[in-house]
PDB file of C-alpha atoms in Angstrom:
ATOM      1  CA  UNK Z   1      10.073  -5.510 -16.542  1.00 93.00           C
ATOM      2  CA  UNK Z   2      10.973  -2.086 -17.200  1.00 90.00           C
ATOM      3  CA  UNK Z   3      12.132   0.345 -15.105  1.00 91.00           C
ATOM      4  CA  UNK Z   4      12.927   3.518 -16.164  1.00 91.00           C
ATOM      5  CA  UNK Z   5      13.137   5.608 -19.455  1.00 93.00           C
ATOM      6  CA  UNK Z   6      17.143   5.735 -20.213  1.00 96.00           C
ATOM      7  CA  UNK Z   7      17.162   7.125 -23.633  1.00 97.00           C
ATOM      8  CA  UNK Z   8      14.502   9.828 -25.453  1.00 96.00           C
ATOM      9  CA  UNK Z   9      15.257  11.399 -29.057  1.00 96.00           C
ATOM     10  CA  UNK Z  10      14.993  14.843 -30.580  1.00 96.00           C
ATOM     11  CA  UNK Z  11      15.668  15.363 -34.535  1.00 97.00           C
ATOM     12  CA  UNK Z  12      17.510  18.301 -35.080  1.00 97.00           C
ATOM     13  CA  UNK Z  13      19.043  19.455 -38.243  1.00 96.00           C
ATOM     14  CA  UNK Z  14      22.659  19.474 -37.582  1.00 97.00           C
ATOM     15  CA  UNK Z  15      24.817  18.278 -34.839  1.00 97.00           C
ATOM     16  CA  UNK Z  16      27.186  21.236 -34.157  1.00 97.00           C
ATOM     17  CA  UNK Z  17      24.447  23.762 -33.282  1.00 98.00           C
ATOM     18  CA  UNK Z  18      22.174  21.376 -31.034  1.00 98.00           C
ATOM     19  CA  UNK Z  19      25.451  20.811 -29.725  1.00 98.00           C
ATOM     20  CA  UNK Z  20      25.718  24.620 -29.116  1.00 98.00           C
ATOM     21  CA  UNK Z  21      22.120  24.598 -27.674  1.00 98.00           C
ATOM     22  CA  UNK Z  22      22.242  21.907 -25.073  1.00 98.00           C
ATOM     23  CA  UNK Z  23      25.225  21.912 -23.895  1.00 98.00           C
ATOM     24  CA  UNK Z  24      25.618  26.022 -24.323  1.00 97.00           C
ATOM     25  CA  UNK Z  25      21.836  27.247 -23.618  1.00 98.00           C
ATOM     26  CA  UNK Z  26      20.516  24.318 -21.259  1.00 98.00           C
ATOM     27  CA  UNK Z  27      23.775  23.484 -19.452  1.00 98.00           C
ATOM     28  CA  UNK Z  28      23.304  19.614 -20.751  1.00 98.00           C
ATOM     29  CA  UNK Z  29      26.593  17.685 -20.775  1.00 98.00           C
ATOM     30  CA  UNK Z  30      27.493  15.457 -23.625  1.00 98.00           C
ATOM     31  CA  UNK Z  31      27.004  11.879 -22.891  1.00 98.00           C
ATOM     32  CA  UNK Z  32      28.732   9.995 -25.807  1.00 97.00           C
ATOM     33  CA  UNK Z  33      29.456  10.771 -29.732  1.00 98.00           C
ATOM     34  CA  UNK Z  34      30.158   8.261 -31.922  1.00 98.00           C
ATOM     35  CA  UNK Z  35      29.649   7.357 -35.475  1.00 96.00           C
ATOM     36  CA  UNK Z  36      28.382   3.600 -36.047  1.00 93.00           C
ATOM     37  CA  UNK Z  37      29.474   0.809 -38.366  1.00 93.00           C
ATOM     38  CA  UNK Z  38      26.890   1.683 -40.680  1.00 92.00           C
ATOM     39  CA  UNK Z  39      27.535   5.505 -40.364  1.00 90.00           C
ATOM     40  CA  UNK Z  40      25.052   6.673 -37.803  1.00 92.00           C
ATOM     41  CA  UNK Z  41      26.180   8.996 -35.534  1.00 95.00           C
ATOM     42  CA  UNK Z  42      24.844   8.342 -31.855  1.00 97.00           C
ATOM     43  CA  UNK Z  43      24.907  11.218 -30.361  1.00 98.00           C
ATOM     44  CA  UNK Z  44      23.827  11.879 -26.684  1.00 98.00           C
ATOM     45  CA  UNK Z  45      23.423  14.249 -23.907  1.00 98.00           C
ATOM     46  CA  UNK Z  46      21.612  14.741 -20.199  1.00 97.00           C
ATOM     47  CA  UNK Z  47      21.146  17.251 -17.639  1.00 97.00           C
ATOM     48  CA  UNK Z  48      23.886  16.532 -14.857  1.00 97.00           C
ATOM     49  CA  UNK Z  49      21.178  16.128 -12.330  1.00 96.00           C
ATOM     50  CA  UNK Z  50      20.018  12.879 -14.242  1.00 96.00           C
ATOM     51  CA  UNK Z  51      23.042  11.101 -15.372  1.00 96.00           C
ATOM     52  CA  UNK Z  52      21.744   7.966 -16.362  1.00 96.00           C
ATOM     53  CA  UNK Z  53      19.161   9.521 -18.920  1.00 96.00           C
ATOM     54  CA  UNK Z  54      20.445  10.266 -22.696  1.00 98.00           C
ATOM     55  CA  UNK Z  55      18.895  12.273 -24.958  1.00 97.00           C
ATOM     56  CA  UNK Z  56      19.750  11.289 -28.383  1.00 97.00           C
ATOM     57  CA  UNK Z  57      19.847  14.549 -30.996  1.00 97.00           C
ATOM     58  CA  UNK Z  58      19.121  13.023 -34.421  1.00 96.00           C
ATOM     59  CA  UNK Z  59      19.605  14.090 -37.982  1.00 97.00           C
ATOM     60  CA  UNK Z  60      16.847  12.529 -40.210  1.00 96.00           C
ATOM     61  CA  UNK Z  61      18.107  10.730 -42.774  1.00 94.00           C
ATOM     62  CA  UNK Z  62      20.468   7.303 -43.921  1.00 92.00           C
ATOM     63  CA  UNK Z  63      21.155   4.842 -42.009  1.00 91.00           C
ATOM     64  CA  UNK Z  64      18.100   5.849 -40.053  1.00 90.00           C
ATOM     65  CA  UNK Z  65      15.695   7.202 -42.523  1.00 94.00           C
ATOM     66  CA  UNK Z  66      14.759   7.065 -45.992  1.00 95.00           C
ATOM     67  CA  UNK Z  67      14.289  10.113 -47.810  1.00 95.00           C
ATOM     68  CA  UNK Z  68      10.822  10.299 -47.570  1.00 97.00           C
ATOM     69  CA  UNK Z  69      11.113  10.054 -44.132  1.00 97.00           C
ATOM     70  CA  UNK Z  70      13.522  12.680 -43.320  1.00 96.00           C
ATOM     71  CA  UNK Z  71      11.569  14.694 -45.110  1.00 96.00           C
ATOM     72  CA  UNK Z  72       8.639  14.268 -43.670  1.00 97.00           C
ATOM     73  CA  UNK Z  73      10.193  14.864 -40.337  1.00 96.00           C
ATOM     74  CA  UNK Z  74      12.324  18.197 -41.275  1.00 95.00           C
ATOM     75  CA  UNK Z  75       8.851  19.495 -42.344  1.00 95.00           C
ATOM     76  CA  UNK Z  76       7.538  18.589 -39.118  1.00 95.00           C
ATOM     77  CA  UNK Z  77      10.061  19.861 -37.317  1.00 93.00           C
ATOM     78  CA  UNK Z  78      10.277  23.135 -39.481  1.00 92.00           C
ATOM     79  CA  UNK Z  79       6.279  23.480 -38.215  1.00 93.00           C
ATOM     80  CA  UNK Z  80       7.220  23.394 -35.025  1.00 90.00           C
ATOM     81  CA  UNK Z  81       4.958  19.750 -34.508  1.00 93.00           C
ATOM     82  CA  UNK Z  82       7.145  17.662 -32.302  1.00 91.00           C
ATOM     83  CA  UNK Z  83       7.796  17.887 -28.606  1.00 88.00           C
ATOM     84  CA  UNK Z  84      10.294  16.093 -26.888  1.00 80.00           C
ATOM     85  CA  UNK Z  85       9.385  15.976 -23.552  1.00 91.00           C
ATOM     86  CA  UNK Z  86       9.223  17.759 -20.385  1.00 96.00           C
ATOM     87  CA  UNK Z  87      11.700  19.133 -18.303  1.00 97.00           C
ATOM     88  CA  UNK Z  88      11.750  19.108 -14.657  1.00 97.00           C
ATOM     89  CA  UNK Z  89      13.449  21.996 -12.557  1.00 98.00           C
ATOM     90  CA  UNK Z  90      13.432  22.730  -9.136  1.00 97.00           C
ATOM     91  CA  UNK Z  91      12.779  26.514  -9.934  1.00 98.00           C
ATOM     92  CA  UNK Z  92      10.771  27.243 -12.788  1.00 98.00           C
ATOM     93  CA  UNK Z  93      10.794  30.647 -12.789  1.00 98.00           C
ATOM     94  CA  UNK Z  94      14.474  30.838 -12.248  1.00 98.00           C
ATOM     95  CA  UNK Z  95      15.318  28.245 -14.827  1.00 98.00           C
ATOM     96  CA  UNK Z  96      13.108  30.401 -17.325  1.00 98.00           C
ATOM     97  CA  UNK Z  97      15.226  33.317 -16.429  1.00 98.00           C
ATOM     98  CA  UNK Z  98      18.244  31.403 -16.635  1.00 98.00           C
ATOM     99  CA  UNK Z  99      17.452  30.077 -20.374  1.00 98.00           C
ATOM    100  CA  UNK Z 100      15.749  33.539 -21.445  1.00 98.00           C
ATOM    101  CA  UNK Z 101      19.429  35.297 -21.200  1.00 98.00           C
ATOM    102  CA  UNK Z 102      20.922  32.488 -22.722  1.00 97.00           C
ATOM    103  CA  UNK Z 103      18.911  33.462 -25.927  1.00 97.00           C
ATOM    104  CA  UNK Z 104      16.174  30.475 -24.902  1.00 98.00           C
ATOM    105  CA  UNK Z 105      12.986  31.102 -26.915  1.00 97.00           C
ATOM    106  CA  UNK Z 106      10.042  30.724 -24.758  1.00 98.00           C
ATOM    107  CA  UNK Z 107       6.690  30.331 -26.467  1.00 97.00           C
ATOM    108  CA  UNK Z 108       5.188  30.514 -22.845  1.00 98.00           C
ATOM    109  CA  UNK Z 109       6.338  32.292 -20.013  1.00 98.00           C
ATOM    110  CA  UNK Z 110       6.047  30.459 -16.364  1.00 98.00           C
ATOM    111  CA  UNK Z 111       2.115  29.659 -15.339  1.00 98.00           C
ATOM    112  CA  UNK Z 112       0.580  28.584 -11.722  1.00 98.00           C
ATOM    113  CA  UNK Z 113      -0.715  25.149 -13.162  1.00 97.00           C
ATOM    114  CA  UNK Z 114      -2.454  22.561 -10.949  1.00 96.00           C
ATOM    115  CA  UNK Z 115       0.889  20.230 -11.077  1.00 97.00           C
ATOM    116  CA  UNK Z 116       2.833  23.163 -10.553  1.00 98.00           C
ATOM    117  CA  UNK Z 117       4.864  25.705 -12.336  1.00 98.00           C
ATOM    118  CA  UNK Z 118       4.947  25.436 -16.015  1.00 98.00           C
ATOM    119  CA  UNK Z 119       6.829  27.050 -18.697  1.00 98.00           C
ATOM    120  CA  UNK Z 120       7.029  26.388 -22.585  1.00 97.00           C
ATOM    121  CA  UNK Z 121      10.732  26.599 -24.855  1.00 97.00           C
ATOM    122  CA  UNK Z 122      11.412  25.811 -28.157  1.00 96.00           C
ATOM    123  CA  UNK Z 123      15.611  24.287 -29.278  1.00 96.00           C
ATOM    124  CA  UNK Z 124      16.908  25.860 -32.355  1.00 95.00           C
ATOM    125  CA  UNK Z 125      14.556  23.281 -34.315  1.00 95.00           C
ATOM    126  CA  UNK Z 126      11.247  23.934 -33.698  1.00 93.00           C
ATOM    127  CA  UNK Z 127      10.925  21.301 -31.194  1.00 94.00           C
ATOM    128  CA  UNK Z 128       9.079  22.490 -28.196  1.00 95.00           C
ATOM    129  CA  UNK Z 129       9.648  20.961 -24.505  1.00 96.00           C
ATOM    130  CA  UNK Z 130       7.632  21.884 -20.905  1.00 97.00           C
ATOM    131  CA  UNK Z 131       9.728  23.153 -18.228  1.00 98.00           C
ATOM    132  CA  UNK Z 132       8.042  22.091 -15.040  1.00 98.00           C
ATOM    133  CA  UNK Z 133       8.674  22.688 -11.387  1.00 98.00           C
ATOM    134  CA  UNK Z 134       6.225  20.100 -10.391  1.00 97.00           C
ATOM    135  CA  UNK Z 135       4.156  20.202  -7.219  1.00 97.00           C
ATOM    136  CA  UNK Z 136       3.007  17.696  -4.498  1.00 96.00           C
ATOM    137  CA  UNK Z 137      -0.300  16.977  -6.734  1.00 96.00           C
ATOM    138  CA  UNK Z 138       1.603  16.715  -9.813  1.00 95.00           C
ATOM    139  CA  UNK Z 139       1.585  12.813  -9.628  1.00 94.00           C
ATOM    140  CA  UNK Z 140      -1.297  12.679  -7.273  1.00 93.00           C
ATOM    141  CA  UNK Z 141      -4.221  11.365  -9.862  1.00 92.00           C
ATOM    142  CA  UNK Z 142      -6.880  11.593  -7.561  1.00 92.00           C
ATOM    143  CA  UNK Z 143      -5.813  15.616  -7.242  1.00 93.00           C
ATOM    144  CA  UNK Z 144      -5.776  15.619 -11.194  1.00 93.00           C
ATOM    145  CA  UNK Z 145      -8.704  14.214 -12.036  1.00 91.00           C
ATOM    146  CA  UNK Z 146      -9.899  16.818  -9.761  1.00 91.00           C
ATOM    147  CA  UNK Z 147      -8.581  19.914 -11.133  1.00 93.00           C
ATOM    148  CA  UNK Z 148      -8.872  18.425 -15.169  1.00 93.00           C
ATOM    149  CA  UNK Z 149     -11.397  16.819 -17.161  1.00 86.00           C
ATOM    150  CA  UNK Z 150     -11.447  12.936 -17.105  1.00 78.00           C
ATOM    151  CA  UNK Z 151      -9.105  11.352 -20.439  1.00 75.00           C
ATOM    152  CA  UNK Z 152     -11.835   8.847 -20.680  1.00 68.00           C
TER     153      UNK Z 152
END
């Protein structure tokens, strides 16, 4: 059975500068960096406060991808298409401040949602990520179904 997510990927477009953002702008701390047998470079980072989570930034392309493929996902990325995720904080507001001086871009600025406190940032890529400083409804579906339409 499974228990919890351990690793999550982002495609970036090269290592040193989402290097520079996750570790430099987010505060991440690098988790391992290797380069595979068959030349594929695993690398990984995480938020200290979650130290058991990796997220794997990923060039598109060989051993990984064919060509078509990368492509296809460097113009999605270059759109702005994917989303990795959301981020938890415990202060929203201050996180988003935080990040902003950093040189962060937000594409939304922090929000009273139903679950909480929401903001929007994009990494040097185009990929885009929630911040969240989640409330006690956040994972109360009763409260969500409540306060959003029904996904059925």
């Amino acid at each position: 059975m499974i228990t919890k997510l351990g690793v999550a990927t982002a495609y970036v477009s090269d290592y040193d500068q989402a290097l520079d953002f996750f570790i430099g702008k987010l505060g991440f701390e690098l988790r391992t960096d290797v380069t595979m047998e068959n030349g594929f470079r695993w690398l990984t980072v995480g938020p200290p406060a979650s130290p058991d989570f990796q997220l794997n930034l990923t060039v598109p392309g060989p051993p990984m991808h064919d060509e078509q493929t990368a492509a296809a996902l460097r113009e999605l990325m270059a759109k702005g298409a994917l989303s990795s995720g959301a981020w938890n904080t415990d202060d929203c507001r201050a996180t988003y401040e935080l990040y902003k001086a950093r040189g962060v871009e937000f594409i939304q600025e922090p929000a009273d949602r139903p679950y909480g406190i929401e903001a929007v940032f994009r990494d040097d890529f185009g990929n885009w990520y929630s911040l969240n400083e989640l409330n006690d409804k956040a994972l109360d579906q009763q409260a969500m179904a409540e306060a959003f339409e029904p996904g059925r």
